[in-house]
mmCIF file of C-alpha atoms and ligand atoms in Angstrom:
data_model
loop_
_atom_site.group_PDB
_atom_site.id
_atom_site.type_symbol
_atom_site.label_atom_id
_atom_site.label_comp_id
_atom_site.label_asym_id
_atom_site.label_seq_id
_atom_site.Cartn_x
_atom_site.Cartn_y
_atom_site.Cartn_z
ATOM 1 C CA MET A 1 114.542 59.170 99.750
ATOM 2 C CA ASP A 2 117.774 58.451 97.904
ATOM 3 C CA LYS A 3 120.740 57.719 100.111
ATOM 4 C CA ASN A 4 122.869 60.519 98.690
ATOM 5 C CA PHE A 5 120.150 63.085 98.915
ATOM 6 C CA GLN A 6 118.846 64.844 102.009
ATOM 7 C CA GLU A 7 116.163 67.482 102.140
ATOM 8 C CA GLU A 8 116.274 69.412 105.371
ATOM 9 C CA GLU A 9 112.699 69.622 106.550
ATOM 10 C CA PHE A 10 112.365 73.283 107.388
ATOM 11 C CA THR A 11 114.972 75.076 105.335
ATOM 12 C CA GLN A 12 114.345 73.050 102.165
ATOM 13 C CA ILE A 13 118.097 72.982 101.594
ATOM 14 C CA ILE A 14 119.167 70.104 99.411
ATOM 15 C CA LYS A 15 122.501 68.600 100.234
ATOM 16 C CA PHE A 16 124.267 65.899 98.302
ATOM 17 C CA THR A 17 126.474 63.489 100.149
ATOM 18 C CA PRO A 18 129.215 63.262 98.999
ATOM 19 C CA PRO A 19 129.094 66.762 97.482
ATOM 20 C CA LEU A 20 128.072 66.825 93.834
ATOM 21 C CA HIS A 21 131.492 67.875 92.497
ATOM 22 C CA LYS A 22 133.013 64.860 94.230
ATOM 23 C CA GLN A 23 130.341 62.581 92.798
ATOM 24 C CA ARG A 24 131.154 63.870 89.302
ATOM 25 C CA HIS A 25 134.845 63.157 89.780
ATOM 26 C CA GLN A 26 134.113 59.751 91.277
ATOM 27 C CA PHE A 27 131.991 59.003 88.214
ATOM 28 C CA VAL A 28 135.014 59.685 85.999
ATOM 29 C CA LYS A 29 137.277 57.621 88.240
ATOM 30 C CA ASP A 30 134.878 54.668 88.028
ATOM 31 C CA LEU A 31 134.867 55.021 84.242
ATOM 32 C CA VAL A 32 138.673 54.971 84.239
ATOM 33 C CA GLU A 33 138.682 51.817 86.391
ATOM 34 C CA LYS A 34 136.260 50.237 83.913
ATOM 35 C CA TYR A 35 137.886 51.177 80.584
ATOM 36 C CA LYS A 36 141.502 51.480 81.766
ATOM 37 C CA PRO A 37 142.560 54.288 79.399
ATOM 38 C CA LYS A 38 146.295 55.030 79.234
ATOM 39 C CA LYS A 39 145.975 58.629 78.106
ATOM 40 C CA VAL A 40 143.413 60.960 79.644
ATOM 41 C CA ALA A 41 142.793 64.652 78.918
ATOM 42 C CA ASP A 42 140.616 66.845 81.134
ATOM 43 C CA LEU A 43 139.252 69.873 79.271
ATOM 44 C CA GLY A 44 138.318 72.839 81.452
ATOM 45 C CA CYS A 45 140.399 71.282 84.229
ATOM 46 C CA ALA A 46 140.178 74.432 86.443
ATOM 47 C CA ASP A 47 142.010 73.777 89.746
ATOM 48 C CA CYS A 48 143.285 70.359 88.568
ATOM 49 C CA SER A 49 141.335 68.502 91.266
ATOM 50 C CA LEU A 50 140.097 65.813 88.852
ATOM 51 C CA LEU A 51 143.602 65.394 87.421
ATOM 52 C CA TRP A 52 144.961 65.033 90.961
ATOM 53 C CA MET A 53 142.457 62.250 91.667
ATOM 54 C CA LEU A 54 143.252 60.504 88.385
ATOM 55 C CA LYS A 55 147.014 60.448 88.942
ATOM 56 C CA PHE A 56 146.397 57.605 91.411
ATOM 57 C CA CYS A 57 144.775 55.401 88.739
ATOM 58 C CA SER A 58 147.554 52.981 87.898
ATOM 59 C CA CYS A 59 146.446 52.417 84.291
ATOM 60 C CA ILE A 60 147.049 56.066 83.333
ATOM 61 C CA GLU A 61 150.437 56.936 81.824
ATOM 62 C CA VAL A 62 149.637 60.319 80.321
ATOM 63 C CA LEU A 63 147.450 62.973 81.950
ATOM 64 C CA ALA A 64 146.801 66.349 80.371
ATOM 65 C CA GLY A 65 144.757 69.318 81.495
ATOM 66 C CA LEU A 66 143.525 72.245 79.438
ATOM 67 C CA ASP A 67 141.938 75.477 80.600
ATOM 68 C CA ILE A 68 141.409 78.908 79.155
ATOM 69 C CA CYS A 69 142.299 80.432 82.508
ATOM 70 C CA ALA A 70 145.996 79.886 83.303
ATOM 71 C CA ASN A 71 145.727 81.333 86.808
ATOM 72 C CA VAL A 72 143.116 78.863 88.023
ATOM 73 C CA MET A 73 145.348 75.977 86.884
ATOM 74 C CA LYS A 74 148.478 77.499 88.391
ATOM 75 C CA GLU A 75 146.933 77.878 91.835
ATOM 76 C CA LYS A 76 147.130 74.194 92.645
ATOM 77 C CA MET A 77 149.240 72.694 89.889
ATOM 78 C CA HIS A 78 152.004 71.935 92.415
ATOM 79 C CA THR A 79 149.711 69.205 93.809
ATOM 80 C CA LEU A 80 150.393 67.297 90.583
ATOM 81 C CA SER A 81 154.150 67.123 91.243
ATOM 82 C CA PRO A 82 155.735 63.904 92.486
ATOM 83 C CA LEU A 83 156.150 63.533 96.258
ATOM 84 C CA PRO A 84 159.323 62.326 98.023
ATOM 85 C CA VAL A 85 157.731 58.875 98.334
ATOM 86 C CA ASP A 86 157.436 58.705 94.529
ATOM 87 C CA TYR A 87 161.231 59.035 94.352
ATOM 88 C CA LEU A 88 161.855 56.611 97.225
ATOM 89 C CA GLN A 89 159.611 53.964 95.712
ATOM 90 C CA PRO A 90 159.325 54.649 91.982
ATOM 91 C CA SER A 91 156.268 53.130 90.403
ATOM 92 C CA GLU A 92 156.410 50.455 87.700
ATOM 93 C CA ARG A 93 154.275 52.571 85.373
ATOM 94 C CA SER A 94 155.439 55.789 83.776
ATOM 95 C CA LEU A 95 153.367 58.929 84.302
ATOM 96 C CA THR A 96 153.630 62.313 82.629
ATOM 97 C CA VAL A 97 151.324 65.158 83.643
ATOM 98 C CA THR A 98 151.034 68.254 81.462
ATOM 99 C CA LEU A 99 148.902 71.382 81.731
ATOM 100 C CA HIS A 100 148.101 73.509 78.715
ATOM 101 C CA HIS A 101 146.689 76.982 78.502
ATOM 102 C CA GLY A 102 144.248 77.334 75.618
ATOM 103 C CA SER A 103 140.684 76.990 74.394
ATOM 104 C CA VAL A 104 138.623 73.940 73.460
ATOM 105 C CA ALA A 105 137.577 75.981 70.434
ATOM 106 C CA HIS A 106 141.099 75.550 68.975
ATOM 107 C CA LYS A 107 142.879 72.450 67.696
ATOM 108 C CA ASP A 108 146.374 71.681 68.933
ATOM 109 C CA PRO A 109 148.345 68.525 68.059
ATOM 110 C CA CYS A 110 149.265 68.037 71.738
ATOM 111 C CA MET A 111 145.692 66.881 72.252
ATOM 112 C CA LEU A 112 145.951 63.974 69.820
ATOM 113 C CA GLY A 113 146.190 60.321 70.832
ATOM 114 C CA PHE A 114 144.071 60.387 73.996
ATOM 115 C CA ASP A 115 141.891 57.425 74.960
ATOM 116 C CA LEU A 116 139.542 59.338 77.247
ATOM 117 C CA VAL A 117 138.592 63.019 77.199
ATOM 118 C CA THR A 118 136.603 64.466 80.085
ATOM 119 C CA CYS A 119 134.612 67.715 79.960
ATOM 120 C CA ILE A 120 133.165 68.115 83.430
ATOM 121 C CA GLU A 121 130.914 71.158 83.820
ATOM 122 C CA LEU A 122 132.647 72.810 80.865
ATOM 123 C CA ILE A 123 130.213 73.278 77.986
ATOM 124 C CA GLU A 124 127.883 75.635 79.862
ATOM 125 C CA HIS A 125 130.869 78.031 80.206
ATOM 126 C CA LEU A 126 131.362 78.239 76.435
ATOM 127 C CA GLU A 127 130.291 81.212 74.330
ATOM 128 C CA GLU A 128 127.979 80.347 71.444
ATOM 129 C CA SER A 129 130.830 80.526 68.916
ATOM 130 C CA GLU A 130 133.026 78.254 71.086
ATOM 131 C CA LEU A 131 130.238 75.732 71.591
ATOM 132 C CA LYS A 132 129.814 75.549 67.830
ATOM 133 C CA LYS A 133 133.481 74.636 67.324
ATOM 134 C CA PHE A 134 133.682 72.292 70.320
ATOM 135 C CA PRO A 135 132.326 69.093 68.654
ATOM 136 C CA GLU A 136 134.727 69.361 65.707
ATOM 137 C CA VAL A 137 137.708 69.891 68.053
ATOM 138 C CA VAL A 138 136.842 67.121 70.530
ATOM 139 C CA PHE A 139 135.047 64.496 68.426
ATOM 140 C CA GLY A 140 136.410 65.306 64.962
ATOM 141 C CA PHE A 141 140.028 66.243 65.711
ATOM 142 C CA MET A 142 140.949 64.672 69.062
ATOM 143 C CA ALA A 143 138.669 61.695 68.361
ATOM 144 C CA PRO A 144 139.351 59.725 71.570
ATOM 145 C CA SER A 145 137.675 56.337 72.205
ATOM 146 C CA ILE A 146 135.562 57.849 74.976
ATOM 147 C CA VAL A 147 134.306 61.349 75.771
ATOM 148 C CA VAL A 148 132.475 62.232 78.992
ATOM 149 C CA ILE A 149 130.488 65.436 79.125
ATOM 150 C CA SER A 150 128.672 66.651 82.204
ATOM 151 C CA THR A 151 126.499 69.749 82.479
ATOM 152 C CA PRO A 152 123.801 71.069 84.840
ATOM 153 C CA ASN A 153 120.250 69.858 84.304
ATOM 154 C CA SER A 154 118.161 73.033 84.379
ATOM 155 C CA GLU A 155 115.037 71.080 85.349
ATOM 156 C CA PHE A 156 116.617 70.441 88.750
ATOM 157 C CA ASN A 157 117.236 74.138 89.439
ATOM 158 C CA ARG A 158 113.846 74.730 91.044
ATOM 159 C CA LEU A 159 114.870 72.278 93.772
ATOM 160 C CA LEU A 160 118.072 74.174 94.472
ATOM 161 C CA PRO A 161 117.745 77.110 96.885
ATOM 162 C CA GLY A 162 118.828 80.528 95.673
ATOM 163 C CA VAL A 163 119.211 79.618 91.988
ATOM 164 C CA MET A 164 117.570 82.341 89.955
ATOM 165 C CA LEU A 165 118.614 81.951 86.332
ATOM 166 C CA TYR A 166 121.772 79.805 86.313
ATOM 167 C CA ARG A 167 123.744 77.964 88.975
ATOM 168 C CA HIS A 168 126.904 79.990 88.331
ATOM 169 C CA PRO A 169 127.353 83.577 87.083
ATOM 170 C CA ASP A 170 129.781 82.417 84.339
ATOM 171 C CA HIS A 171 127.296 79.948 82.825
ATOM 172 C CA LYS A 172 126.270 81.007 79.330
ATOM 173 C CA PHE A 173 123.312 78.594 79.276
ATOM 174 C CA GLU A 174 121.878 75.621 81.147
ATOM 175 C CA TRP A 175 120.050 72.882 79.296
ATOM 176 C CA ASN A 176 117.143 70.710 80.290
ATOM 177 C CA GLN A 177 117.362 66.966 79.623
ATOM 178 C CA ALA A 178 115.784 67.151 76.160
ATOM 179 C CA GLN A 179 118.100 69.976 75.054
ATOM 180 C CA PHE A 180 121.279 68.207 76.235
ATOM 181 C CA GLN A 181 120.218 64.878 74.789
ATOM 182 C CA SER A 182 119.308 66.295 71.416
ATOM 183 C CA TRP A 183 122.671 68.166 71.168
ATOM 184 C CA ALA A 184 124.549 65.037 72.307
ATOM 185 C CA LEU A 185 122.713 62.685 69.926
ATOM 186 C CA GLU A 186 123.305 64.997 66.979
ATOM 187 C CA THR A 187 127.012 65.333 67.889
ATOM 188 C CA ALA A 188 127.344 61.557 68.285
ATOM 189 C CA ARG A 189 125.625 60.937 64.947
ATOM 190 C CA CYS A 190 127.831 63.447 63.170
ATOM 191 C CA TYR A 191 131.127 61.966 64.418
ATOM 192 C CA ASP A 192 130.231 58.246 64.599
ATOM 193 C CA TYR A 193 129.937 57.899 68.355
ATOM 194 C CA SER A 194 127.265 56.210 70.414
ATOM 195 C CA VAL A 195 126.062 58.045 73.519
ATOM 196 C CA GLU A 196 124.463 56.947 76.766
ATOM 197 C CA PHE A 197 122.900 59.274 79.295
ATOM 198 C CA THR A 198 123.195 59.107 83.032
ATOM 199 C CA GLY A 199 124.013 61.531 85.826
ATOM 200 C CA VAL A 200 124.811 62.167 89.459
ATOM 201 C CA GLY A 201 122.673 63.747 92.175
ATOM 202 C CA HIS A 202 119.420 61.824 92.305
ATOM 203 C CA PRO A 203 116.100 63.713 92.434
ATOM 204 C CA PRO A 204 113.896 63.245 95.519
ATOM 205 C CA THR A 205 111.591 60.252 95.581
ATOM 206 C CA GLY A 206 108.422 60.962 93.647
ATOM 207 C CA MET A 207 110.184 63.593 91.522
ATOM 208 C CA GLU A 208 112.156 61.231 89.288
ATOM 209 C CA LYS A 209 111.031 63.039 86.140
ATOM 210 C CA VAL A 210 113.210 65.984 87.106
ATOM 211 C CA GLY A 211 116.255 63.833 86.382
ATOM 212 C CA PHE A 212 119.761 63.969 87.824
ATOM 213 C CA CYS A 213 121.062 67.286 89.155
ATOM 214 C CA THR A 214 124.125 66.850 86.891
ATOM 215 C CA GLN A 215 123.412 65.232 83.557
ATOM 216 C CA ILE A 216 126.152 63.193 81.935
ATOM 217 C CA GLY A 217 126.662 61.860 78.414
ATOM 218 C CA VAL A 218 129.189 59.064 77.875
ATOM 219 C CA PHE A 219 130.205 58.929 74.213
ATOM 220 C CA VAL A 220 131.961 55.880 72.802
ATOM 221 C CA ARG A 221 133.594 55.995 69.363
ATOM 222 C CA LYS A 222 132.071 53.383 67.070
ATOM 223 C CA TYR A 223 135.045 52.759 64.766
ATOM 224 C CA PRO A 224 138.825 53.078 65.032
ATOM 225 C CA PRO A 225 139.941 56.495 63.766
ATOM 226 C CA THR A 226 140.533 56.649 60.011
ATOM 227 C CA GLY A 227 144.125 57.043 58.864
ATOM 228 C CA GLY A 228 145.636 59.241 56.135
ATOM 229 C CA SER A 229 142.966 61.675 55.025
ATOM 230 C CA VAL A 230 142.143 62.845 58.538
ATOM 231 C CA GLN A 231 145.831 63.147 59.451
ATOM 232 C CA SER A 232 146.495 65.490 56.526
ATOM 233 C CA GLU A 233 143.819 67.870 57.788
ATOM 234 C CA LYS A 234 145.459 68.120 61.181
ATOM 235 C CA PRO A 235 147.296 71.366 61.822
ATOM 236 C CA ALA A 236 150.995 71.078 62.561
ATOM 237 C CA GLU A 237 151.043 74.249 64.564
ATOM 238 C CA ALA A 238 150.801 74.307 68.333
ATOM 239 C CA VAL A 239 148.464 76.976 69.667
ATOM 240 C CA TYR A 240 148.325 75.981 73.348
ATOM 241 C CA LYS A 241 150.934 77.109 75.819
ATOM 242 C CA THR A 242 152.334 74.457 78.146
ATOM 243 C CA VAL A 243 152.289 75.855 81.672
ATOM 244 C CA PHE A 244 153.327 72.742 83.601
ATOM 245 C CA LYS A 245 154.936 69.420 82.874
ATOM 246 C CA THR A 246 156.153 66.737 85.234
ATOM 247 C CA VAL A 247 157.502 63.244 84.619
ATOM 248 C CA TYR A 248 157.115 60.860 87.551
ATOM 249 C CA PRO A 249 160.037 58.648 88.533
ATOM 250 C CA SER A 250 159.369 55.222 87.097
ATOM 251 C CA LEU A 251 161.102 51.870 86.975
ATOM 252 C CA LYS A 252 160.706 52.119 83.206
ATOM 253 C CA ASP A 253 163.506 54.678 83.462
ATOM 254 C CA GLU A 254 166.838 52.778 83.679
ATOM 255 C CA LYS A 255 168.202 55.276 86.229
ATOM 256 C CA TYR A 256 165.460 54.493 88.772
ATOM 257 C CA LEU A 257 165.416 50.806 87.917
ATOM 258 C CA GLN A 258 169.142 50.577 88.626
ATOM 259 C CA ASN A 259 168.749 52.209 92.053
ATOM 260 C CA ALA A 260 165.865 49.909 92.935
ATOM 261 C CA VAL A 261 167.758 46.797 91.829
ATOM 262 C CA ILE A 262 170.929 47.748 93.724
ATOM 263 C CA SER A 263 168.936 48.351 96.942
ATOM 264 C CA GLU A 264 167.034 45.108 96.542
ATOM 265 C CA VAL A 265 170.188 43.080 95.775
ATOM 266 C CA ILE A 266 172.000 44.440 98.831
ATOM 267 C CA PHE A 267 168.937 43.937 101.030
ATOM 268 C CA THR A 268 168.449 40.350 99.833
ATOM 269 C CA ALA A 269 172.138 39.530 100.180
ATOM 270 C CA GLN A 270 172.130 40.919 103.730
ATOM 271 C CA ILE A 271 169.205 38.701 104.698
ATOM 272 C CA ILE A 272 170.898 35.626 103.266
ATOM 273 C CA LYS A 273 174.150 36.524 104.975
ATOM 274 C CA HIS A 274 172.389 37.078 108.289
ATOM 275 C CA ARG A 275 170.746 33.633 108.123
ATOM 276 C CA LEU A 276 174.021 32.036 107.185
ATOM 277 C CA MET A 277 175.940 33.662 110.039
ATOM 278 C CA SER A 278 173.261 32.764 112.606
ATOM 279 C CA LYS A 279 173.437 29.157 111.488
ATOM 280 C CA ARG A 280 177.216 29.252 111.684
ATOM 281 C CA GLU A 281 177.150 30.625 115.225
ATOM 282 C CA GLU A 282 174.941 27.724 116.277
ATOM 283 C CA TYR A 283 177.563 25.368 114.927
ATOM 284 C CA ASP A 284 180.411 27.353 116.490
ATOM 285 C CA ASP A 285 178.837 26.748 119.908
ATOM 286 C CA ASP A 286 178.917 23.004 119.261
ATOM 287 C CA PRO A 287 182.533 21.959 118.573
ATOM 288 C CA GLU A 288 181.567 18.479 117.443
ATOM 289 C CA ARG A 289 179.248 19.721 114.678
ATOM 290 C CA LYS A 290 181.521 22.650 113.858
ATOM 291 C CA SER A 291 184.036 20.519 111.992
ATOM 292 C CA LYS A 292 181.240 19.165 109.797
ATOM 293 C CA PHE A 293 179.702 22.537 109.075
ATOM 294 C CA GLN A 294 178.364 22.879 105.611
ATOM 295 C CA PRO A 295 176.003 25.816 105.058
ATOM 296 C CA SER A 296 173.018 24.715 103.105
ATOM 297 C CA MET A 297 169.927 26.233 101.644
ATOM 298 C CA ASP A 298 167.963 24.661 104.502
ATOM 299 C CA CYS A 299 168.839 27.668 106.593
ATOM 300 C CA PHE A 300 166.474 29.892 104.608
ATOM 301 C CA SER A 301 162.851 30.007 105.484
ATOM 302 C CA ASP A 302 160.214 29.746 102.762
ATOM 303 C CA SER A 303 159.051 33.244 103.559
ATOM 304 C CA LEU A 304 162.215 34.597 101.981
ATOM 305 C CA GLY A 305 161.140 33.342 98.627
ATOM 306 C CA LYS A 306 161.144 30.113 96.726
ATOM 307 C CA LEU A 307 164.780 29.341 96.143
ATOM 308 C CA VAL A 308 166.045 27.104 93.445
ATOM 309 C CA VAL A 309 168.461 24.844 95.226
ATOM 310 C CA GLU A 310 171.491 24.141 93.181
ATOM 311 C CA LYS A 311 174.951 23.360 94.363
ATOM 312 C CA ASN A 312 176.491 26.503 92.834
ATOM 313 C CA MET A 313 173.811 28.699 94.426
ATOM 314 C CA GLU A 314 174.816 28.013 98.004
ATOM 315 C CA PRO A 315 176.292 30.904 99.964
ATOM 316 C CA PHE A 316 179.607 30.197 101.647
ATOM 317 C CA VAL A 317 182.249 31.684 103.901
ATOM 318 C CA SER A 318 185.887 31.786 102.946
ATOM 319 C CA GLY A 319 188.287 33.447 105.399
ATOM 320 C CA ASN A 320 186.764 36.806 106.257
ATOM 321 C CA GLU A 321 184.551 36.913 103.192
ATOM 322 C CA VAL A 322 180.952 35.808 102.784
ATOM 323 C CA TYR A 323 179.872 35.002 99.231
ATOM 324 C CA ILE A 324 176.200 35.172 98.228
ATOM 325 C CA PRO A 325 175.810 33.837 94.679
ATOM 326 C CA LEU A 326 173.983 36.198 92.321
ATOM 327 C CA ALA A 327 171.994 33.213 91.051
ATOM 328 C CA THR A 328 170.515 32.837 94.555
ATOM 329 C CA ILE A 329 169.736 36.526 94.792
ATOM 330 C CA PHE A 330 168.143 36.416 91.320
ATOM 331 C CA SER A 331 165.820 33.627 92.420
ATOM 332 C CA PHE A 332 164.143 35.949 94.923
ATOM 333 C CA PRO A 333 160.800 37.082 93.435
ATOM 334 C CA LYS A 334 161.289 40.815 93.824
ATOM 335 C CA VAL A 335 164.780 40.851 92.283
ATOM 336 C CA ASN A 336 163.576 38.512 89.560
ATOM 337 C CA ARG A 337 160.581 40.698 88.709
ATOM 338 C CA LEU A 338 162.606 43.901 88.683
ATOM 339 C CA CYS A 339 165.363 42.562 86.394
ATOM 340 C CA GLY A 340 163.565 40.055 84.192
ATOM 341 C CA THR A 341 166.762 38.310 83.142
ATOM 342 C CA PHE A 342 169.952 37.296 84.926
ATOM 343 C CA GLU A 343 171.985 39.201 82.333
ATOM 344 C CA LYS A 344 170.058 42.380 83.128
ATOM 345 C CA LEU A 345 170.743 41.905 86.846
ATOM 346 C CA CYS A 346 174.493 41.604 86.158
ATOM 347 C CA LYS A 347 174.423 44.656 83.907
ATOM 348 C CA LEU A 348 172.537 46.833 86.397
ATOM 349 C CA ILE A 349 174.758 46.119 89.396
ATOM 350 C CA ALA A 350 178.094 46.093 87.551
ATOM 351 C CA GLY A 351 180.492 48.430 89.317
ATOM 352 C CA LYS A 352 177.867 49.327 91.957
ATOM 353 C CA VAL A 353 177.975 46.280 94.258
ATOM 354 C CA THR A 354 181.129 44.500 95.507
ATOM 355 C CA LEU A 355 181.344 41.179 93.706
ATOM 356 C CA SER A 356 183.671 38.156 93.835
ATOM 357 C CA SER A 357 186.542 38.215 91.330
ATOM 358 C CA ASP A 358 184.601 36.059 88.843
ATOM 359 C CA GLY A 359 181.523 38.307 89.281
ATOM 360 C CA SER A 360 179.265 35.414 90.303
ATOM 361 C CA ALA A 361 178.591 36.401 93.933
ATOM 362 C CA VAL A 362 178.012 39.422 96.140
ATOM 363 C CA MET A 363 180.863 39.617 98.613
ATOM 364 C CA PHE A 364 180.844 40.901 102.196
ATOM 365 C CA ASN A 365 183.839 41.228 104.492
ATOM 366 C CA ILE A 366 182.762 39.977 107.916
ATOM 367 C CA GLU A 367 185.645 41.463 109.847
ATOM 368 C CA HIS A 368 185.134 44.873 108.327
ATOM 369 C CA GLU A 369 181.431 44.738 109.145
ATOM 370 C CA ASN A 370 182.036 43.574 112.712
ATOM 371 C CA GLU A 371 184.323 46.573 113.227
ATOM 372 C CA GLU A 372 181.591 48.864 111.970
ATOM 373 C CA ASN A 373 179.085 47.282 114.333
HETATM 374 N N1 SAH B 1 136.062 70.720 85.292
HETATM 375 C C1 SAH B 1 136.085 71.401 86.564
HETATM 376 C C2 SAH B 1 135.229 72.648 86.634
HETATM 377 C C3 SAH B 1 135.068 73.383 85.420
HETATM 378 S S1 SAH B 1 134.478 75.032 85.578
HETATM 379 C C4 SAH B 1 135.648 70.455 87.657
HETATM 380 O O1 SAH B 1 135.312 69.334 87.358
HETATM 381 O O2 SAH B 1 135.638 70.859 88.797
HETATM 382 C C5 SAH B 1 134.762 75.422 83.887
HETATM 383 C C6 SAH B 1 136.198 75.623 83.509
HETATM 384 O O3 SAH B 1 136.241 75.727 82.107
HETATM 385 C C7 SAH B 1 136.787 76.897 84.062
HETATM 386 O O4 SAH B 1 137.990 76.636 84.740
HETATM 387 C C8 SAH B 1 137.019 77.772 82.841
HETATM 388 O O5 SAH B 1 138.158 78.582 82.943
HETATM 389 C C9 SAH B 1 137.169 76.729 81.755
HETATM 390 N N2 SAH B 1 136.853 77.211 80.402
HETATM 391 C C10 SAH B 1 135.902 78.091 80.027
HETATM 392 N N3 SAH B 1 135.933 78.273 78.702
HETATM 393 C C11 SAH B 1 136.910 77.492 78.219
HETATM 394 C C12 SAH B 1 137.417 77.243 76.919
HETATM 395 N N4 SAH B 1 136.936 77.852 75.843
HETATM 396 N N5 SAH B 1 138.448 76.369 76.790
HETATM 397 C C13 SAH B 1 138.966 75.761 77.879
HETATM 398 N N6 SAH B 1 138.511 75.953 79.118
HETATM 399 C C14 SAH B 1 137.498 76.797 79.288
#
């Protein structure tokens, strides 16, 4: 028997492990990991649980949900908002999440430009007239590189306890494998997509002909979308209502980048200063060596980062001030990666960190700090 399928001997209750809805969402997540789309739209997103899962995929920069029922989206849409940790440690990627209220039977320009469109257990909820318009909206108008459509396989229903006609009272139809595949192949042919069939929820051993409990079609667009003529057919008017929009804090935003760089510069400078002062104390305890004291880069361990040793990069003490050259701080990998260039580092910390008069070093007053301690 398949590992994700258990038939309880006496009750004949079939259980999928993990539950089927989770397997469907995991299927989409795996697809995202494989194709790395930047913009993903989930049509019929319901309680936003798939969108919530996808917000953790680091390749995604734009996530959109659409549902005809605003209330079901609103129930849990707050789970899509950034958490305090997202503000404390802004991500390098940008991420915008938007929820729209509307129907897949209508075209809206906000749905253009997506790489992946997911329709998980959606089509069987569509009225006949909506289902007719659906291919033109999704494949003709939105025309993403990839479309995933999942729907119940009616052939499996006889193995599911308590299913009389359909699995859910809102289902308008449920297709067997031949019906789904013929609709999908015709849709793919019409809009220049290829389609492959798979599914989740394996049938019991010996009953493989029944097929997966959930059947899935993965459609891949054959050619890049055509330019001008298609564009001119696209309606300018928005028909969906945006019910939620959130922009995650990102280092792509200068405001968050500046905060991150300032923290990292101060942190790095503190470490360097600490090493320098410890070394100096060692020398202070030894009067003979004290007179010869010259701080050098030797006092930094490799674990602090690979430092470029140049004469003008050496930290030094003058009176009550410790000077940590910005060039040294810039050579630390994290600071380097955040800023990219030395000029950018200088620009981002200007006026925010105490610098030497020529602006070449971060400056600490030892006496002042000792008092604080
Ligand atoms: N995709 C969800 C479950 C979908 S249930 C999941 O993976 O868990 C089907 C959803 O489609 C419902 O939330 C329903 O409100 C929505 N729906 C039904 N008709 C629709 C239409 N014409 N346009 C957009 N959404 C629709």
